[in-house]
Amino acid sequence: MKAFYAKTKEEVFNELNTSDRGLTNDEVKKRIEEYGFNEFKEKKTRTTFQKFMDQFKDFLVLILIGAAIISGFVGEVADSIIILLVVIINATLGVIQENKAEESLKALKKMAAPLAHVIRNGISLEIPVREIVPGDLVVLEAGRYVPADLRLIETSNLKIEESSLTGESVPVEKNDRALDSENIGIGDRKNMAFMSSMVTYGRGKGIVVATGMKTEIGKIADMLANVEEEQTPLQIKLEEAGKWMGIAALVICGIMFIVGILKGKELLEMFMTSISLAVAAIPEGLPAVVTIVLAVGVQKMIKRNAIIRKLPAVETLGCATVICSDKTGTLTQNKMTVKRIYTINGFADDITDAKKVIYISNLCNDTKIVDEDGKYKTIGDPTETALIDMAFSVGIDKRKLDEEYVRIEEIPFDSDRKLMTTFNKNGDKIEVNTKGAPDILLSRCKYVLDGDKIREITNEDLENIKNANEEMAKNALRVLAAGYKVVDKVEIESAENDLIFAGLIGMIDPPREEAKDAVHVCKTAGIKPVMITGDHKSTAIAIAKELGILNDESEAITGAELEKMSDDELFNNVKKYSVYARVSPEHKVRIVEAWKKNGQIVAMTGDGVNDAPALKTANIGAAMGITGTDVAKEAADMVLTDDNFATIVSAVEEGRTIYSNIKKSISYLLSCNIGEIVTLFVATLLGWAEPLLPIHILWVNLVTDSLPALALGMEAAEPGVMKQPPRDPDEGIFSKGAGFRILLQGIFIGVVTLIAYVYGVNYGKARGMSFDEYEILGRTMAFFTLSLSQLVHAFNNRYETKSVLVNGIFKNKYLNLAATASFIIQLIVLASPFLRNIFKVTLLNGEQIMVVAACSIAPLFAVEIAKFIRKQK
Ligand code: ATP
């Protein structure tokens, strides 16, 4: 059997039983059953049981299990059961957290999954790539990934980059001609397009010949370049910090053990105390809390139209200091309407006077027109659909024009050239129709259409046209120029030379309503908004002024001026400019680099194939969800599903909030751990019995603390988050005195716990209780003071430096719930004789309860006073 590349188009149609109208729906259903979905076999994921078992590989968990076994041996069965229970709860939490992270990753993958453009039943459709079947007719356009292996049946300047398969990064020119030899290497199969390679230029159509694992790329084993499981810088730092804390804990344990033995304590008792301390020192719940807070934050961002593709971006967003944004569609609505037409005889009062301009702009135009309930509907780029609407308004229908002037060749629009050209055959004449940016098109015009005469263009004409362009641009109109000529044969190289100037078209694209507010928010938040556009300088300035991005015209610069600057000059001056006009995508990279060298954290938007390098260079690359190409999305850290500038700003707000919430959870958990260490350490140094048993500490760390820590991670944005300057990315969680505050607060919790313990012991001694009795009383009071003071302390952590009263102490409903639940759990421990027995605690009388309550509430007052003093300073 011949390979597909050696077959003719008809042979391919026959073999795959399809046509140039594509498959029918019934056929598609059958083929999905026959061939399966167009996807790679996923690597096997671990089962829940495997994940559960993996939790026991942790060093700390092994220590705990050891402790449980030893406790069992020496007859402390209740202890060993509780420790095991806690270990199991911990492992379960770990599995839940892993599943949660996996789930949100899967959801993200699904959302980021690209669509493919196919033709079925003769109708153009966008479908998920996985639903493609052999025989499908696929349309390829610049910026798209090839969704399956295709035999091309139609191409127009189609270039495809196949480096994922061949390693060759120079795009290959494709055609649709059958090859006459067999055994041709992949790189030479010019009439084939392969899955996961990318279209860099032009367009084409192809019939799917292989899907999923049957494709060339599928054969190269498990190529799964997808959303990756990356850790954020904070997670990495925490993991590092965690290791150090573990080591520190072991050292402290060692010291305590020796001190204890020297003070004449029993070996076993000291062993258990050391275990308690190890447990106290290690914040077991921390990684889980951070992962869950991140996952929830990412979900929240999705609700605000930002899909995070790379997790570290969540943190970087909060540090952003510069946002470089495209204009069209991001800062403006991308709803274009033609306002004015200019010909060499002046602005047209009646646009039918400028028929040639209408013809050119409709022929050199890729808009698709479909009938919908008797009305026409346009599908395409808004700049182009506006031209179609204009023509319809005076009774000209592009579809009829296309029949009369058949398109035989084209040079697609690209934002580097800023021109588009088509060759249209009318009878035996071939017409070249070009539209594009006026400054560029004008430089290629030798003649001008004056009424119905063609004459050479004069300097005066050029002056007049430039003035008309300037006038429209100053009024925020986007201006296109139209030109044409008649040729004998199709010649791409010379097509755009010696054109006849026909006219200018000015269209309005109003700014987005919400963009103005978003720009304002940026400014109060210490973030510089920068507009980067392919449009004319005057148009850009007019819109930037309206949005508040620019105050003075000296802040605007063009791509041409930028080109004259050296990298050093740009580095020194980049802060001056807030508008870049008539730039090409490669200028974007220079702009990003200049800002980055100035120590700024840059977010950059992009949509086209050529934007990918800039998106990668920026600290936060944001691709457009609607108009963006697959290539741009793949290169980006985040995708804006509504293409909106305001979305970046809300993502920054969300990013700042997520970071500060994680910080709150961490501060909370660490100060609680420090409280426990202080309690045990002081007690050992003073030679007291144990104020807290290992199970108490485990219980508090893993049960009563976890819920409030999670709730702190759900805290709403602090009032005024966007009124503060961005966070310094080098600033750690513990800088600016935060570490010191955590330490002080921890010590305070330790002290109140010790007070409660001493009170209980003395209370018992004074009433002639036995050693065991008063120790149990002291421990009960310490246990409850520790857990309750930590619940109270959770409220302190809602704001790092602000009083909790500023915004209502009970405003975080998750925290209210969490604190209530933890409180009830503690009450149950106290109320149930069975649990009292296991936890080795006893009932408290009214006076003791008052003392526990007073000690527990004390951190709130202490921290409030500290915050107040700090504020005075
Ligand atoms: P932004 O970069 O903010 O999205 P933009 O959309 O104006 O701005 P480009 O799409 O690169 O940037 O367009 C640059 C210029 O090219 C436009 O100002 C216009 O003059 C011209 N242009 C845009 N679209 C077309 C098109 N489809 N055909 C011909 N010329 C076009």
PDB file of C-alpha atoms and ligand atoms in Angstrom, residues 326-328 381 383-384 413 415 418-420 435-438 478-480 532-536 582-583 607, ligand 1:
ATOM      1  CA  ASP A 326      -1.565  45.393  23.806  1.00  0.00           C
ATOM      2  CA  LYS A 327      -4.079  47.994  22.873  1.00  0.00           C
ATOM      3  CA  THR A 328      -6.541  46.431  20.472  1.00  0.00           C
ATOM      4  CA  ASP A 381     -10.983  39.785  12.815  1.00  0.00           C
ATOM      5  CA  THR A 383     -10.749  45.209  11.816  1.00  0.00           C
ATOM      6  CA  GLU A 384     -11.859  43.222   8.808  1.00  0.00           C
ATOM      7  CA  PHE A 413      -1.447  39.933   7.153  1.00  0.00           C
ATOM      8  CA  SER A 415       2.070  42.357  12.383  1.00  0.00           C
ATOM      9  CA  LYS A 418       1.533  45.392   8.705  1.00  0.00           C
ATOM     10  CA  LEU A 419       0.204  44.687   5.212  1.00  0.00           C
ATOM     11  CA  MET A 420      -2.107  42.155   3.577  1.00  0.00           C
ATOM     12  CA  LYS A 435      -4.559  47.020   2.665  1.00  0.00           C
ATOM     13  CA  GLY A 436      -2.473  47.897   5.691  1.00  0.00           C
ATOM     14  CA  ALA A 437      -0.940  50.538   7.918  1.00  0.00           C
ATOM     15  CA  PRO A 438      -1.010  53.871   5.999  1.00  0.00           C
ATOM     16  CA  ARG A 478      -7.539  53.351  13.696  1.00  0.00           C
ATOM     17  CA  VAL A 479      -6.572  54.012  10.108  1.00  0.00           C
ATOM     18  CA  LEU A 480      -6.059  51.558   7.264  1.00  0.00           C
ATOM     19  CA  ILE A 532       2.270  48.541  23.308  1.00  0.00           C
ATOM     20  CA  THR A 533       0.517  48.639  19.980  1.00  0.00           C
ATOM     21  CA  GLY A 534       0.978  48.083  16.287  1.00  0.00           C
ATOM     22  CA  ASP A 535      -1.292  51.055  15.698  1.00  0.00           C
ATOM     23  CA  HIS A 536      -0.333  54.599  14.685  1.00  0.00           C
ATOM     24  CA  ARG A 582       3.865  50.924  15.496  1.00  0.00           C
ATOM     25  CA  VAL A 583       5.965  48.295  17.172  1.00  0.00           C
ATOM     26  CA  ASP A 607      -1.593  36.867  21.113  1.00  0.00           C
TER      27      ASP A 607
HETATM   28  P1  ATP B   1      -2.228  45.735  19.279  1.00  0.00           P
HETATM   29  O1  ATP B   1      -0.790  45.378  19.067  1.00  0.00           O
HETATM   30  O2  ATP B   1      -2.468  46.633  20.412  1.00  0.00           O
HETATM   31  O3  ATP B   1      -3.162  44.571  19.228  1.00  0.00           O
HETATM   32  P2  ATP B   1      -2.937  46.399  16.619  1.00  0.00           P
HETATM   33  O4  ATP B   1      -4.013  45.402  16.541  1.00  0.00           O
HETATM   34  O5  ATP B   1      -3.197  47.731  16.006  1.00  0.00           O
HETATM   35  O6  ATP B   1      -2.542  46.721  18.069  1.00  0.00           O
HETATM   36  P3  ATP B   1      -1.499  44.938  14.711  1.00  0.00           P
HETATM   37  O7  ATP B   1      -2.593  43.930  14.667  1.00  0.00           O
HETATM   38  O8  ATP B   1      -0.103  44.519  14.637  1.00  0.00           O
HETATM   39  O9  ATP B   1      -1.630  45.794  15.998  1.00  0.00           O
HETATM   40  O10 ATP B   1      -1.801  45.979  13.545  1.00  0.00           O
HETATM   41  C1  ATP B   1      -0.871  46.966  13.183  1.00  0.00           C
HETATM   42  C2  ATP B   1      -1.415  47.805  12.035  1.00  0.00           C
HETATM   43  O11 ATP B   1      -1.593  46.981  10.908  1.00  0.00           O
HETATM   44  C3  ATP B   1      -2.778  48.422  12.317  1.00  0.00           C
HETATM   45  O12 ATP B   1      -2.660  49.683  12.873  1.00  0.00           O
HETATM   46  C4  ATP B   1      -3.398  48.495  10.939  1.00  0.00           C
HETATM   47  O13 ATP B   1      -3.017  49.690  10.307  1.00  0.00           O
HETATM   48  C5  ATP B   1      -2.776  47.330  10.217  1.00  0.00           C
HETATM   49  N1  ATP B   1      -3.684  46.185  10.205  1.00  0.00           N
HETATM   50  C6  ATP B   1      -4.262  45.572  11.236  1.00  0.00           C
HETATM   51  N2  ATP B   1      -5.024  44.542  10.848  1.00  0.00           N
HETATM   52  C7  ATP B   1      -4.923  44.476   9.519  1.00  0.00           C
HETATM   53  C8  ATP B   1      -5.447  43.612   8.520  1.00  0.00           C
HETATM   54  N3  ATP B   1      -6.250  42.580   8.808  1.00  0.00           N
HETATM   55  N4  ATP B   1      -5.130  43.853   7.236  1.00  0.00           N
HETATM   56  C9  ATP B   1      -4.304  44.862   6.926  1.00  0.00           C
HETATM   57  N5  ATP B   1      -3.784  45.697   7.796  1.00  0.00           N
HETATM   58  C10 ATP B   1      -4.067  45.526   9.084  1.00  0.00           C
END
